[in-house]
Coordinates of C-alpha atoms in Angstrom, one line a residue:
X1145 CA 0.0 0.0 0.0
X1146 CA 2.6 2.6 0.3
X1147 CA 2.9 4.0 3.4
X1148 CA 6.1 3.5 3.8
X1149 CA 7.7 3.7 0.5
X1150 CA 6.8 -0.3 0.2
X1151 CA 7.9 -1.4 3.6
X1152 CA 4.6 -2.3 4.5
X1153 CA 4.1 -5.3 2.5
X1154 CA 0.0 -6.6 1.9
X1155 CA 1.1 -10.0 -0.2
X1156 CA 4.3 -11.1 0.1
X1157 CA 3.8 -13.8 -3.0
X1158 CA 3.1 -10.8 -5.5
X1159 CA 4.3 -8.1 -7.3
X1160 CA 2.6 -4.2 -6.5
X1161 CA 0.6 -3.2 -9.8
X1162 CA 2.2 -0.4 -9.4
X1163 CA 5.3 -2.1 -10.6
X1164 CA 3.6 -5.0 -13.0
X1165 CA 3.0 -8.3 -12.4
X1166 CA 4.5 -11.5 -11.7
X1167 CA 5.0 -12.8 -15.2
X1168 CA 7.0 -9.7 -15.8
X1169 CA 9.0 -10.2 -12.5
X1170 CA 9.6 -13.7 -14.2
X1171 CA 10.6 -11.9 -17.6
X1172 CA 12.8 -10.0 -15.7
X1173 CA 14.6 -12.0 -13.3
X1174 CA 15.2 -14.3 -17.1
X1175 CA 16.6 -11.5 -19.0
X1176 CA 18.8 -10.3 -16.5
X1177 CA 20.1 -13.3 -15.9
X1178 CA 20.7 -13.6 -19.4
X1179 CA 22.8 -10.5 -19.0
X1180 CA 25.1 -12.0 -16.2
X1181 CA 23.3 -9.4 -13.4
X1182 CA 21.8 -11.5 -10.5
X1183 CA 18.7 -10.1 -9.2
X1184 CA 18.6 -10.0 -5.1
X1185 CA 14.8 -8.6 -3.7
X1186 CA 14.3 -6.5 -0.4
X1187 CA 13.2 -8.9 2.2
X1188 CA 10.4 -7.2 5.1
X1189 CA 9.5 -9.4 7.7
X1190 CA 9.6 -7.8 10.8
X1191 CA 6.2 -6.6 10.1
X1192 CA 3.5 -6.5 7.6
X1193 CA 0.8 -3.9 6.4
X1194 CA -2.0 -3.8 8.2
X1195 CA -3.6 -4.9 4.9
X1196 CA -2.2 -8.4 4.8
X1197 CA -4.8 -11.0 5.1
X1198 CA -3.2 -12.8 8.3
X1199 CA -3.6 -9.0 10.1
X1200 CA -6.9 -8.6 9.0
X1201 CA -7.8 -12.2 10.4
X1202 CA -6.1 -11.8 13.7
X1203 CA -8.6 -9.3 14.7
X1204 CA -11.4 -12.0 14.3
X1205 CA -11.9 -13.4 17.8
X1206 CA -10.8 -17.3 17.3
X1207 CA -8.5 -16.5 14.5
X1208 CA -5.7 -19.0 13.9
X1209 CA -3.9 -15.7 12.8
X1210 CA -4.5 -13.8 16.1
X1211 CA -1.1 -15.1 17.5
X1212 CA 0.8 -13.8 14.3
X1213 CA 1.0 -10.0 15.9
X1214 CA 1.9 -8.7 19.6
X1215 CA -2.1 -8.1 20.4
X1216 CA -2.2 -6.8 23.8
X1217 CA -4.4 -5.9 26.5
X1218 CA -3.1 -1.9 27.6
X1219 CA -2.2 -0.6 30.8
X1220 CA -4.6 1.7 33.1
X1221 CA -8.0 -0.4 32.5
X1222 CA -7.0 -0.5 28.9
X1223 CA -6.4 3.3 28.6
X1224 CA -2.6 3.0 28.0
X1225 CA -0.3 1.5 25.8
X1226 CA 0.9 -2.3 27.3
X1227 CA 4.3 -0.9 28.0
X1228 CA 6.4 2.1 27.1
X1229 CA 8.2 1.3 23.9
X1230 CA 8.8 4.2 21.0
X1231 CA 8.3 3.5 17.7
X1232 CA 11.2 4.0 15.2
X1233 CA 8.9 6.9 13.6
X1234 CA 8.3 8.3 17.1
X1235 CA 5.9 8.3 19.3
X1236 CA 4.2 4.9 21.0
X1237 CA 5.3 1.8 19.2
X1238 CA 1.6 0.7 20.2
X1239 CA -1.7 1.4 18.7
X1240 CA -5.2 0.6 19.9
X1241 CA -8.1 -0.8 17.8
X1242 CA -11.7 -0.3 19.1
X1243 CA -12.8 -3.2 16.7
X1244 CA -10.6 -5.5 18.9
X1245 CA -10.6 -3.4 21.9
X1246 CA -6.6 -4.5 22.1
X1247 CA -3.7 -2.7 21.0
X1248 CA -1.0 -4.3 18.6
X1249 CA 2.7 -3.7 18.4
X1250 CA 4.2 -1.5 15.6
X1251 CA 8.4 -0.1 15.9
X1252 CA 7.8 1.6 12.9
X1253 CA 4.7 3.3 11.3
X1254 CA 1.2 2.5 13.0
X1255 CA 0.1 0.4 9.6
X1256 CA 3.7 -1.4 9.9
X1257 CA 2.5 -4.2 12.2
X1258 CA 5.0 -6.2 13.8
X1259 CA 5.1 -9.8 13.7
X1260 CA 5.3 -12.6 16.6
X1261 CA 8.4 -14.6 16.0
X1262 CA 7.9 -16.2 19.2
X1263 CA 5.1 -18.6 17.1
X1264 CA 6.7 -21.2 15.2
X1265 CA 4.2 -20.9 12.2
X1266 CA 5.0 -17.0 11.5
X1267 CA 8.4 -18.6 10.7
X1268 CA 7.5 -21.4 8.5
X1269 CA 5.6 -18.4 6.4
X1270 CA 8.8 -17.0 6.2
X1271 CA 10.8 -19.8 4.5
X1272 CA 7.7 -20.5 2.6
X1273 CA 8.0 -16.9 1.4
X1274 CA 11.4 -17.1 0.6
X1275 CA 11.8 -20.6 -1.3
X1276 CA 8.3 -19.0 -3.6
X1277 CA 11.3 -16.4 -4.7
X1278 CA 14.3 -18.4 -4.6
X1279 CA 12.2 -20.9 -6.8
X1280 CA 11.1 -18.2 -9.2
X1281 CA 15.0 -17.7 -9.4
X1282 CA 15.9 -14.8 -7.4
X1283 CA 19.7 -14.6 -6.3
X1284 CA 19.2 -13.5 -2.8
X1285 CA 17.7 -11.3 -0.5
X1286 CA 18.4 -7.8 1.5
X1287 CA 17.2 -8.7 5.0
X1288 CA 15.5 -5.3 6.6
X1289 CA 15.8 -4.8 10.1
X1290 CA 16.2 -8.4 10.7
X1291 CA 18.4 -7.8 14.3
X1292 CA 14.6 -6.3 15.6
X1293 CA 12.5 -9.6 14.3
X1294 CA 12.6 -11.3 17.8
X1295 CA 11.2 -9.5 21.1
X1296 CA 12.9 -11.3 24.4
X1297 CA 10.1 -9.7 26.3
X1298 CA 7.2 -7.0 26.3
X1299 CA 8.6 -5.7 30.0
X1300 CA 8.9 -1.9 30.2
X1301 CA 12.4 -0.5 28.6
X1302 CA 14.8 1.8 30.3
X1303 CA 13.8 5.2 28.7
X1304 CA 15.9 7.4 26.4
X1305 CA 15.4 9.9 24.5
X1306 CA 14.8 7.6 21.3
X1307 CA 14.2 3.5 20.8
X1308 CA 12.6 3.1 24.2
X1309 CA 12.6 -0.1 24.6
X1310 CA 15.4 -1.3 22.5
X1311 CA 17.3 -3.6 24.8
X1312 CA 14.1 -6.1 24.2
X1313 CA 13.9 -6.5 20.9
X1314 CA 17.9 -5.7 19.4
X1315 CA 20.3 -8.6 18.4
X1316 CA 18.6 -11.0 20.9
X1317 CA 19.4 -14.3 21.2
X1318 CA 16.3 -15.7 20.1
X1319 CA 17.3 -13.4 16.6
X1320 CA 20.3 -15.5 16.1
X1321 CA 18.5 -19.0 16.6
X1322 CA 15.4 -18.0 13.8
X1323 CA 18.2 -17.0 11.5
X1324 CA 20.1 -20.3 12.3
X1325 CA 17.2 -22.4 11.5
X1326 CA 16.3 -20.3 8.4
X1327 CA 19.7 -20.6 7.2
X1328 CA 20.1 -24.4 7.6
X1329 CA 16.9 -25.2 6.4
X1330 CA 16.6 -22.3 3.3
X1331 CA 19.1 -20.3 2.4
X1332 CA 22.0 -22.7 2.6
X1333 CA 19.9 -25.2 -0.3
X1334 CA 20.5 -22.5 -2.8
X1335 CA 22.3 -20.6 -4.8
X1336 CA 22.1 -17.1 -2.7
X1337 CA 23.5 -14.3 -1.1
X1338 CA 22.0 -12.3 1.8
X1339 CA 23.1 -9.2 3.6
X1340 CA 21.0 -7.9 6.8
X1341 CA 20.3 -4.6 7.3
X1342 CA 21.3 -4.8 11.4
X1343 CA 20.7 -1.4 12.3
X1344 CA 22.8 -0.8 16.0
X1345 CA 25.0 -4.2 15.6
X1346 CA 28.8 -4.1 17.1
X1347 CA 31.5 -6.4 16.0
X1348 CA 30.3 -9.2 18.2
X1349 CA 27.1 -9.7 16.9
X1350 CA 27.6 -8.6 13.1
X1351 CA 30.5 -12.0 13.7
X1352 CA 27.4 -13.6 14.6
X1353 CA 25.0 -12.7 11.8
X1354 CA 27.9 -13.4 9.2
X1355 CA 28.8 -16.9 11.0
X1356 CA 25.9 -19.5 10.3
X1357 CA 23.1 -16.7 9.8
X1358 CA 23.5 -14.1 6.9
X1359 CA 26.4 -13.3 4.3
X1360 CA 27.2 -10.0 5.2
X1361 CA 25.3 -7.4 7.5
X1362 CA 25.1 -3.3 6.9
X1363 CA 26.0 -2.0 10.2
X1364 CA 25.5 1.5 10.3
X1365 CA 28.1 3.2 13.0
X1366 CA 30.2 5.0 10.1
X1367 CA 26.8 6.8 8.6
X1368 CA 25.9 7.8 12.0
X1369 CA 29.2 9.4 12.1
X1370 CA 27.9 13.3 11.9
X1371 CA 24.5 12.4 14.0
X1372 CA 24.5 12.9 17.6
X1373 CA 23.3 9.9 20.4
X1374 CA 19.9 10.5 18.9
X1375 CA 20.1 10.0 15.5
X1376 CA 17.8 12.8 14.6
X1377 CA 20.3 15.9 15.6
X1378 CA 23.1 16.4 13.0
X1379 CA 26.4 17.1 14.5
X1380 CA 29.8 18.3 12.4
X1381 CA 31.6 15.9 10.7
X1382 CA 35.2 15.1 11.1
X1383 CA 36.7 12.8 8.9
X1384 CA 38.9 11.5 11.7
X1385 CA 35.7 9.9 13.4
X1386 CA 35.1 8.5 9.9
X1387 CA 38.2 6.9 9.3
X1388 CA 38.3 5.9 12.5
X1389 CA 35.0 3.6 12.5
X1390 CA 35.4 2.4 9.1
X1391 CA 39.4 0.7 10.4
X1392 CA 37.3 -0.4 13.2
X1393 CA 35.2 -2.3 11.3
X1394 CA 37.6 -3.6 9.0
X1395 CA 40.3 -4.7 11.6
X1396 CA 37.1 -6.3 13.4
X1397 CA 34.9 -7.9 11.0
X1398 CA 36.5 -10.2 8.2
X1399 CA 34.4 -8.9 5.3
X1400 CA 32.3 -5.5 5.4
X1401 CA 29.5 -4.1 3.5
X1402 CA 31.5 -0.7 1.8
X1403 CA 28.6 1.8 1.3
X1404 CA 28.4 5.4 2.0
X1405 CA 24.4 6.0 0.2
X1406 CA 21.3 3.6 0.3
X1407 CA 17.9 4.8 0.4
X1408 CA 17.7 6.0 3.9
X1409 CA 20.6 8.3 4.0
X1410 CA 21.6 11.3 2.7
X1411 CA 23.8 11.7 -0.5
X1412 CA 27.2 11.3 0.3
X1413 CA 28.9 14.1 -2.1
X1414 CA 27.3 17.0 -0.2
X1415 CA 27.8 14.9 3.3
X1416 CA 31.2 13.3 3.2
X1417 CA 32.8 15.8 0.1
X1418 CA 32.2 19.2 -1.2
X1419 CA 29.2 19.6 -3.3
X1420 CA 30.2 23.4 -4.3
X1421 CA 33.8 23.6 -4.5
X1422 CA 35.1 19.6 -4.8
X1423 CA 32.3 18.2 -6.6
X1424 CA 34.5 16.0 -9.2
X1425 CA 37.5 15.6 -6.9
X1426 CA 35.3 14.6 -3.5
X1427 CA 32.9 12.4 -5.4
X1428 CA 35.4 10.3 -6.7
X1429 CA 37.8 10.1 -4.1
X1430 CA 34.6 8.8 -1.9
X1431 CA 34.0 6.0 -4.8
X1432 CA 38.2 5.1 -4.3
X1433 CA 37.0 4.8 -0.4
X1434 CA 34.4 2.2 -0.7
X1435 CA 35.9 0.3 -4.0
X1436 CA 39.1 -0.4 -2.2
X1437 CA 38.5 -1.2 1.7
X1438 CA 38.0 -5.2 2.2
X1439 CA 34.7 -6.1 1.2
X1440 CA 31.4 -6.1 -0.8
X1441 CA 30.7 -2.5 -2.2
X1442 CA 26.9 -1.3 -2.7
X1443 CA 26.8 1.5 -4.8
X1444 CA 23.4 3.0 -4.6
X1445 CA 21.3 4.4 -7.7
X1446 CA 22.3 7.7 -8.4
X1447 CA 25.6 7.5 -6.6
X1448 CA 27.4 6.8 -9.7
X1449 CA 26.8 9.7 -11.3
X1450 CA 27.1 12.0 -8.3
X1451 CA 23.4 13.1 -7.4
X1452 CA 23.0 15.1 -4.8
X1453 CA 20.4 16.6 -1.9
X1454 CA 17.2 18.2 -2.7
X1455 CA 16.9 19.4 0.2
X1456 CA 12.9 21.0 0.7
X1457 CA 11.3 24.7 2.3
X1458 CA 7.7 22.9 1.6
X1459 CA 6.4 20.1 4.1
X1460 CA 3.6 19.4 1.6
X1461 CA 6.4 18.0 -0.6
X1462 CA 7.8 15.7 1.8
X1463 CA 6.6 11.6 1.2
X1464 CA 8.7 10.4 3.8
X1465 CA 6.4 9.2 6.7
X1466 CA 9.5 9.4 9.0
X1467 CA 10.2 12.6 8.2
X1468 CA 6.8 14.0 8.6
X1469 CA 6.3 12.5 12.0
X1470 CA 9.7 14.5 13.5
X1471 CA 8.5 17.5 11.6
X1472 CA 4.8 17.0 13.9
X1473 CA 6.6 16.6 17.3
X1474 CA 9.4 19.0 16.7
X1475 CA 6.7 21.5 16.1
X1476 CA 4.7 20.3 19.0
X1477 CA 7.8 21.0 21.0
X1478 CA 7.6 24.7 20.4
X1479 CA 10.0 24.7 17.7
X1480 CA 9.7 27.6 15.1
X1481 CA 9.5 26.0 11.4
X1482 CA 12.0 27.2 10.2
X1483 CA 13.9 25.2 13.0
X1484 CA 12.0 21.9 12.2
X1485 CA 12.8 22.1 8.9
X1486 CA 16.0 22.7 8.8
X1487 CA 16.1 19.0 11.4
X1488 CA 13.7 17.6 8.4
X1489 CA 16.4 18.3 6.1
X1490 CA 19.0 16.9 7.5
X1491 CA 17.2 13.3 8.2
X1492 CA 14.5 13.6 5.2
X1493 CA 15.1 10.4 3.3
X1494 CA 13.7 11.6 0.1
X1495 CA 16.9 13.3 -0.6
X1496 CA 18.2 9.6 -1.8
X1497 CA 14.7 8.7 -3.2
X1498 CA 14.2 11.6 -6.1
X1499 CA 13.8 10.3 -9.5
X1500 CA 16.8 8.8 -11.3
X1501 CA 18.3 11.5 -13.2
X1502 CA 18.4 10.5 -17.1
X1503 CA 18.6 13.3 -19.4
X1504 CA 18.2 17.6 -18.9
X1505 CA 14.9 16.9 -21.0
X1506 CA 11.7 17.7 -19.0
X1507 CA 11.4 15.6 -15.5
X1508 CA 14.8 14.5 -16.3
X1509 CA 13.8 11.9 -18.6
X1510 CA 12.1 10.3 -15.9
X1511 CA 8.6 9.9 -17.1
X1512 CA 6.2 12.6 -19.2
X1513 CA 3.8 12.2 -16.5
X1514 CA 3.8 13.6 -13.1
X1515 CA 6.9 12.6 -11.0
X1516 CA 5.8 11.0 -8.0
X1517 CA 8.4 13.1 -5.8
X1518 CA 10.0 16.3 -6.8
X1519 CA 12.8 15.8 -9.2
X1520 CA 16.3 17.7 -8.0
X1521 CA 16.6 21.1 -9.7
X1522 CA 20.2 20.0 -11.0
X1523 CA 18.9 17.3 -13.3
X1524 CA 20.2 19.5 -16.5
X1525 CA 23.6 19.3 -15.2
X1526 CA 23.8 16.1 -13.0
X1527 CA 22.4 13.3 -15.2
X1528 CA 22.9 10.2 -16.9
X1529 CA 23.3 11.9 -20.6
X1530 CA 25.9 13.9 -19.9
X1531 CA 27.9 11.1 -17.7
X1532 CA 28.0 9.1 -20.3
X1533 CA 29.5 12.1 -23.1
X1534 CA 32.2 13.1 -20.4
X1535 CA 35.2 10.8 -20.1
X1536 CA 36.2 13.0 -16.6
X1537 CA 32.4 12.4 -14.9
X1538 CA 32.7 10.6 -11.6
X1539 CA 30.6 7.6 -13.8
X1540 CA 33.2 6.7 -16.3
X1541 CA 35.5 7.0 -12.6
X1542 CA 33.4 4.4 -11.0
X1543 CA 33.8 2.0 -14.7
X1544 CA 37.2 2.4 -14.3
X1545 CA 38.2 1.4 -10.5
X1546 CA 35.7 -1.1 -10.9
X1547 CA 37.2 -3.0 -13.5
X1548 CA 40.8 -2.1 -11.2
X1549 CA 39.5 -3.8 -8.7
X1550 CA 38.1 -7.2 -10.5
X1551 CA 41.7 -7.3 -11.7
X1552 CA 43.5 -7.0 -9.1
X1553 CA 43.2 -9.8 -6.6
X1554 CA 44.4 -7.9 -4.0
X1555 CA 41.7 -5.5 -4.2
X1556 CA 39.2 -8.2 -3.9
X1557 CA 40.5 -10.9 -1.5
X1558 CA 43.6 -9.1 0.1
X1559 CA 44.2 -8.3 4.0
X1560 CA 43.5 -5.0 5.1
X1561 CA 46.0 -3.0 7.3
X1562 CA 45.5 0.5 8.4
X1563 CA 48.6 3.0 7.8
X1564 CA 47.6 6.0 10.4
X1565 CA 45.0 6.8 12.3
X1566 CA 45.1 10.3 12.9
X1567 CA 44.6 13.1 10.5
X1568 CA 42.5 14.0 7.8
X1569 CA 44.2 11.6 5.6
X1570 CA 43.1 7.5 5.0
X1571 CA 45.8 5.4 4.3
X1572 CA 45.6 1.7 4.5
X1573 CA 47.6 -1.3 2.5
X1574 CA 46.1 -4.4 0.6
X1575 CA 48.5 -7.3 0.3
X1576 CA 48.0 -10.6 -1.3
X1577 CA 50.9 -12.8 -2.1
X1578 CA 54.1 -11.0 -2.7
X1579 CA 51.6 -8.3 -4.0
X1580 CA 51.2 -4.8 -2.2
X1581 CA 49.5 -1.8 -3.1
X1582 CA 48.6 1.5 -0.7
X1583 CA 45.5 3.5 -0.9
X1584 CA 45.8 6.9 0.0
X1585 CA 43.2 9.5 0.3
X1586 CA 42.7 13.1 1.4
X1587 CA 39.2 13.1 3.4
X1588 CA 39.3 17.2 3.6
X1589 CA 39.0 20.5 1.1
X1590 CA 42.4 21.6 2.1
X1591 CA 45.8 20.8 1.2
X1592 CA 47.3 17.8 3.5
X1593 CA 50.8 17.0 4.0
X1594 CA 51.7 13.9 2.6
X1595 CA 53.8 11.5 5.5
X1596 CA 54.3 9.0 2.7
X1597 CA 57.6 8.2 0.1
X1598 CA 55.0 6.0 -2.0
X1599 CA 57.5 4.3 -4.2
X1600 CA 55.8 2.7 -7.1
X1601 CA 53.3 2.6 -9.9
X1602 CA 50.0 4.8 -9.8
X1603 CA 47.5 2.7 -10.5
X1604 CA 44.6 5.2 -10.8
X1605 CA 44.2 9.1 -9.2
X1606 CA 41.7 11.4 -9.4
X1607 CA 43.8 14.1 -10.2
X1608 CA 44.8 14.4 -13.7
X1609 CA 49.0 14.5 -14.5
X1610 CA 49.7 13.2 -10.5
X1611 CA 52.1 9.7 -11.7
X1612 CA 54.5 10.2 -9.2
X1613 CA 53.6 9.7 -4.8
X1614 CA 57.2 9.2 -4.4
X1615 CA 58.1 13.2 -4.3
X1616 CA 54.8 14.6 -3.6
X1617 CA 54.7 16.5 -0.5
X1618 CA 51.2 17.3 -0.3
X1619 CA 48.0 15.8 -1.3
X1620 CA 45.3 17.9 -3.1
X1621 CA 41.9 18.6 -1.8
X1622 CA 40.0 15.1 -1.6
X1623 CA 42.9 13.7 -3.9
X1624 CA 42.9 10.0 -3.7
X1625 CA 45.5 7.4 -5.3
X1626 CA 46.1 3.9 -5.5
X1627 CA 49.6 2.8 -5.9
X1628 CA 51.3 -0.6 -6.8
X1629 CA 53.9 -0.1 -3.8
X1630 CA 54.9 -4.2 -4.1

């Protein structure tokens, strides 16, 4: 239905009409594969729509499906919510129904209904859901928020100022055994790949995830990095604290997700770089970043050919349900507008989910019909037309240390070992074999000493006529190099 941008699923055994329909899901999945591209689907199970059949059955009295959702009985004679958990959107992560005259659980929107993993036939759905797409041919999944599928226990949570209620229902024990069992009994009988989207994992648990559970997990410490304790304040980033999380994970985790931009976060060219004054040099040193630590990289639409914020002065534009919900409590703080909006901005998810930029033809090529979310103003400039006609566009950058990186073995399979910590400079070796080559990359708009004698042949830079590391004193803003120093 939409209320969440399709994270509120009514028929998981379907395709929206929106979209098409399952023969040309089937069409798709064969011509893709025909292409040598391997098509992996979003998998939502922590909750359903309030649409979904089993929902709408578990408010019948003697429904078999009643046991599929947290229905509870509320505090105060019925008056309040059964405990004091927030939802992820704010607010009460419970809602009541006068048809039932019992409120159900939801950590996200109040039609986002969360289901009851503690019964062993709400799991046998989801295998049953997920061997109907493996079947059909489908390569793997994207697991979301599958660390919050399993609540320990409805008791009370110590409050904060956000995710009451957390210690309940994050990475919890009963988590890894569901995942256990659906990997033994599923995922490991095909063909698949699956990365969890474990939203507040350390190293300990992500170890646990990527042991006997999922592939690979998206932990999300290094994109919190300019966000305060609550993620909905901003706070200046420092490219030490970046570097800093991102050797963390490496030196702690043996294979990472690399990804600075998915659709929940901001664009990373105006976040991590320098949309006005670095544009070229920032967006491809951050596509050096994520191509050459260890790892998977996940380069999200868009990202390739540098889009950026939209950024919005008009709340009746804004589609994203999270969004509007912090722009209603901020305002029901006291906050001016102006001040809410400016918050809106900086957590406003449709700046990643604004039409795919094509062409500088009207709606940026998009559609001739109405776009269904405001396309960015800088579609005649940033867009996939003019990418492809200039050989300098962060684009054809992205082609090229792509195919450096499925050449080198190094840069696929190699160790990782950090160079320095400090600064506003990454540097960091990848060695396999007798091979050795050093990545080094200026994370700031101003000139940086360079510490290194990089003896050795550049591989690729991003700054045109710099061959020689060696001799070079200092590094340009954002310059990034990779060099063959073994």
């Amino acid at each position: 239905p939409n209320q969440d941008m399709g994270y509120d699923v009514s028929d998981y055994l379907d395709i929206n009409p929106e979209y098409g329909t399952l023969a040309d899901m089937d069409v798709l999945i064969g011509e893709a594969k025909k292409r040598g591209i391997r098509i992996i689907m979003d998998l939502v199970v922590n909750h359903t729509s309030d649409e979904h059949r089993w929902f709408i059955e578990s408010k019948k009295p003697d429904s078999p499906y009643r046991d599929y959702y947290y229905w509870r009985k509320g505090r105060k004679n019925n008056k309040l919510p059964p405990n004091n958990w927030q939802s992820m959107f704010s607010g009460s992560a419970w809602k009541y129904d006068e048809e039932v005259d019992l409120w159900y659980l939801h950590l996200y929107g109040d039609k986002q209904i969360d289901l009851n993993f503690h019964n062993p036939k709400v799991i046998e759905e989801v295998k049953a859901i997920l061997r109907f797409w493996l079947d059909r041919g489908i390569y793997g999944f994207r697991c979301d928020v599958i660390n919050q599928i399993y609540k320990t226990t409805l008791a009370n949570g110590r409050k904060r100022l956000h995710q009451t209620g957390r210690e309940h229902y994050l990475n919890q024990e009963g988590n890894h055994r569901i995942l256990r069992e659906i990997n033994d009994e599923v995922f490991s009988k095909y063909d698949c790949m699956t990365v969890g989207e474990t939203y507040m994992v350390d190293y300990q648990n992500a170890k646990r995830f990527i042991d006997k559970e999922l592939d690979m997990v998206f932990q999300f410490d290094h994109v919190n990095v300019d966000r305060k304790k609550v993620p909905l304040f901003a706070r200046r980033y420092v490219p030490r604290r970046l570097k800093k999380i991102l050797f963390g994970w490496q030196n702690n985790v043996e294979w990472n997700t690399n990804y600075l931009e998915n659709h929940d976060q901001l664009r990373s060219i105006p976040r991590f770089g320098d949309e006005k004054n670095y544009y070229l040099a920032s967006g491809k040193m951050l596509a050096m970043m994520i191509m050459f630590l260890k790892g998977t990289t996940f380069i999200y639409q868009g990202q390739e050919i540098g889009m950026t914020n939209i950024g919005t002065s008009d709340m009746s534009l804004v589609k994203d349900i999270s969004a509007i919900n912090v722009y209603g409590l901020i305002r029901k703080l006291g906050f001016p507008h102006k001040a809410a909006l400016k918050l809106v901005n900086n957590i406003n998810r449709d700046n990643a989910r604004t039409p795919m930029q094509w062409n500088a033809q009207e709606n940026a090529g998009f559609t001739t019909g109405k776009p269904w979310l405001t396309i960015n103003p800088n579609y005649t400039r940033i867009n996939v037309e003019n990418s492809l006609n200039d050989e300098t566009s962060i684009y054809h950058f992205y082609k090229r240390i792509i195919n450096i990186k499925k050449e080198i073995p190094a840069l696929c399979y190699g160790d990782f070992q950090p160079l320095f910590t400090s600064g506003k400079l990454m540097a960091f070796l990848r060695t396999f074999g007798n091979d050795e080559y050093t990545i080094i990359l200026n994370m700031s708009k101003k000139r940086q000493k360079n510490p290194l004698f990089l003896r050795g042949e550049v591989v690729v830079t991003n700054y045109v006529g710099h061959d020689n590391y060696e001799n070079q004193r200092c590094l340009e803003p954002f310059e990034g190099a990779l060099i063959k120093t073994r």
